[in-house]
Coordinates of C-alpha atoms in Angstrom, one line a residue:
X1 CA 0.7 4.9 2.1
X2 CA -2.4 5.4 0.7
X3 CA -0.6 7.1 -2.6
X4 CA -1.7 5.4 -5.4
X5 CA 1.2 3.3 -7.3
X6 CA 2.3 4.2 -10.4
X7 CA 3.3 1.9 -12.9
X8 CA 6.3 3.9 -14.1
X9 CA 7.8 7.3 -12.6
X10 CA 10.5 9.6 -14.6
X11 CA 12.4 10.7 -11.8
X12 CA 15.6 12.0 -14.0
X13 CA 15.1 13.0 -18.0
X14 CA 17.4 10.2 -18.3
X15 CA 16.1 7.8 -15.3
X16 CA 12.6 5.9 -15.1
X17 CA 11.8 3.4 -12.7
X18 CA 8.5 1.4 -12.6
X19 CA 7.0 -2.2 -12.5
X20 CA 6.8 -5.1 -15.4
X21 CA 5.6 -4.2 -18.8
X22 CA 3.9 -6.6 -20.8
X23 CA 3.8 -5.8 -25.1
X24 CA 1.9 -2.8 -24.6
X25 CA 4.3 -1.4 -22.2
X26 CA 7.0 -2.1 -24.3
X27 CA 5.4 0.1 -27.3
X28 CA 5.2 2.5 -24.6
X29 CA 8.7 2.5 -23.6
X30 CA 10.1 3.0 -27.5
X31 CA 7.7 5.8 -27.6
X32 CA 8.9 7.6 -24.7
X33 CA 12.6 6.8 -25.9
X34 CA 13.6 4.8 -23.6
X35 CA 16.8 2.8 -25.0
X36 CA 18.0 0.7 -22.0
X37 CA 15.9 -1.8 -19.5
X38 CA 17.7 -2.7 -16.1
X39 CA 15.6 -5.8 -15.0
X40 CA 15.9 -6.4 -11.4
X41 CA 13.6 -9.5 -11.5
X42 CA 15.1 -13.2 -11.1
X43 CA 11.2 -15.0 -11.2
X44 CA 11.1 -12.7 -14.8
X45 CA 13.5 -12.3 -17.7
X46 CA 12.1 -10.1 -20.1
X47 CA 14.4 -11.3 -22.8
X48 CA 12.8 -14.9 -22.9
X49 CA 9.2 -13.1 -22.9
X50 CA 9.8 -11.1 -26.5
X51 CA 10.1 -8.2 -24.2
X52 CA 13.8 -7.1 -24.2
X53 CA 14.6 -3.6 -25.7
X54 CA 17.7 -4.3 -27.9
X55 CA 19.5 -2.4 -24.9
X56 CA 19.1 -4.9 -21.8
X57 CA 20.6 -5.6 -18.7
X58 CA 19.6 -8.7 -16.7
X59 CA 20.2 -8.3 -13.0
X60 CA 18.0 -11.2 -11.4
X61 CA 17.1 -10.3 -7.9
X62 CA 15.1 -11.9 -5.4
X63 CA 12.1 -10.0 -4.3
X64 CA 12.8 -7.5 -1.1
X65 CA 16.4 -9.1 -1.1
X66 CA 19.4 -6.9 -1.8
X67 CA 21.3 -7.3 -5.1
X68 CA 25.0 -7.3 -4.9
X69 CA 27.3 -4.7 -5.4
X70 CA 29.1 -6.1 -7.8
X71 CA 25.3 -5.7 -9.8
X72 CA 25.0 -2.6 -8.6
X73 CA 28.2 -1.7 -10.2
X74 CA 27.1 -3.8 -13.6
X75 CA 23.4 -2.1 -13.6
X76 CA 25.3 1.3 -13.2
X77 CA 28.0 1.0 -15.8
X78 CA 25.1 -0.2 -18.4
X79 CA 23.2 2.7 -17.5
X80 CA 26.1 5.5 -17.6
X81 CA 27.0 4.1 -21.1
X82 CA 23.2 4.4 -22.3
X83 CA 22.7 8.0 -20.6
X84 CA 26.1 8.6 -22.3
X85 CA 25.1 8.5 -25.8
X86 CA 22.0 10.3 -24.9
X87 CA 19.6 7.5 -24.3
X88 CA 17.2 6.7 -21.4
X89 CA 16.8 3.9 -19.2
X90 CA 13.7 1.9 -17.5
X91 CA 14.5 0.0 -14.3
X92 CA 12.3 -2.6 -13.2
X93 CA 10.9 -5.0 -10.5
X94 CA 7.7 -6.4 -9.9
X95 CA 5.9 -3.4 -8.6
X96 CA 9.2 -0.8 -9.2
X97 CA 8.6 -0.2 -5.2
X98 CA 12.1 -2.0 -3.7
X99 CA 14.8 -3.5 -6.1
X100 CA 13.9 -1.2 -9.3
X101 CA 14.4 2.3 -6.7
X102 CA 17.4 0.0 -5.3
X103 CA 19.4 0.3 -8.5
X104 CA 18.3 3.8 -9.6
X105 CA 19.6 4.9 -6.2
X106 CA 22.9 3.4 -7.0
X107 CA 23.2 5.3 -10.2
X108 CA 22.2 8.6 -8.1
X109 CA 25.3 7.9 -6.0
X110 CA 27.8 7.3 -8.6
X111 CA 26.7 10.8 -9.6
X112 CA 27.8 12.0 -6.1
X113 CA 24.8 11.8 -4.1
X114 CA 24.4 10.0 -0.6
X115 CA 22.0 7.4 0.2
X116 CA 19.6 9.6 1.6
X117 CA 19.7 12.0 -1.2
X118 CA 19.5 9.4 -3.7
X119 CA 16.4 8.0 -2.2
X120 CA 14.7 12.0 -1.6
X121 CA 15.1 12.0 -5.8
X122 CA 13.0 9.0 -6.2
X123 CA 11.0 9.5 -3.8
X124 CA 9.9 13.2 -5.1
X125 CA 8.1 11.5 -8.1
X126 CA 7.6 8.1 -6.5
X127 CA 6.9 8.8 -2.9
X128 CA 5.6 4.8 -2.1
X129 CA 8.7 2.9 -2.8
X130 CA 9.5 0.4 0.4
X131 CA 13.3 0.0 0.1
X132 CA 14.0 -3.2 2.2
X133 CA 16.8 -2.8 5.4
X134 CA 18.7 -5.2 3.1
X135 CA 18.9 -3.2 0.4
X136 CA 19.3 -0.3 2.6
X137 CA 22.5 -1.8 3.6
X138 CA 23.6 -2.9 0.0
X139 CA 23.1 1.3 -0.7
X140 CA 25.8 2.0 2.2
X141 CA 28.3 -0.3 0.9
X142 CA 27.6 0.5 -2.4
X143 CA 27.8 4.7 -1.8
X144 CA 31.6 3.2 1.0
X145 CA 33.0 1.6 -2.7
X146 CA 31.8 4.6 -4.9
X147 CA 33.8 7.2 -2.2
X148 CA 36.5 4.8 -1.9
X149 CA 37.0 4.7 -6.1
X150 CA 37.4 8.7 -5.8

């Protein structure tokens, strides 16, 4: 795209989105106030690296695959119980460019957005994330479940 990429992006005050942090990033993190990781990796656990914020939500995902709904709906309740006691999440990939935006997305929509809305908000602040036709279609059914619940 030829925009540079970002290693993390706040797209809400509540929501960031971004790639692997190593022990530095993880200072960084605490010092923005971030209280809650979603980790979307399945080659990565940060917990097992001495990298886990004590809030930390393991969603292992293979790499431009879709995750499942039923993570979706985990990754979304974690994060609706940290935003609700006024803390703020990091999701994470790899890069933060397709499974990371994925799951922020599907937080987006439980909030009442549609797919294509939720993906505008992310992409305002992070305009080069490549969300895979798989996970495209994970969205749909994901945003079909969310209008079905009321």
């Amino acid at each position: 795209t030829g925009v540079p990429i970002f290693e993390s992006s706040r797209i809400t005050p509540e929501v960031y989105v971004g790639a692997q942090f190593g022990r530095r990033g993880k200072q960084a993190l605490l010092d923005e106030g971030i209280t809650g990781v979603v980790n979307m990796r399945v080659e990565y656990d940060d917990a097992a690296h001495g990298l886990a914020l004590p809030e930390y939500c393991y969603l292992p995902t293979v790499d431009d695959a879709a995750p499942t709904v039923e993570h979706l709906q985990t990754g979304v309740d974690f994060m609706h119980r940290i935003i609700g006691k006024g803390g703020k999440v990091y999701i994470h990939c790899k890069g933060g460019i397709g499974r990371a935006p994925t799951m922020a997305a599907a937080y987006f929509i439980s909030q009442g957005r549609n797919v294509d809305e939720a993906i505008a908000l992310i992409k305002e602040t992070r305009p080069f994330i490549n969300i895979t036709t798989p996970q495209l279609a994970a969205l749909r059914t994901y945003e079909e479940v969310v209008r079905a619940q009321g």
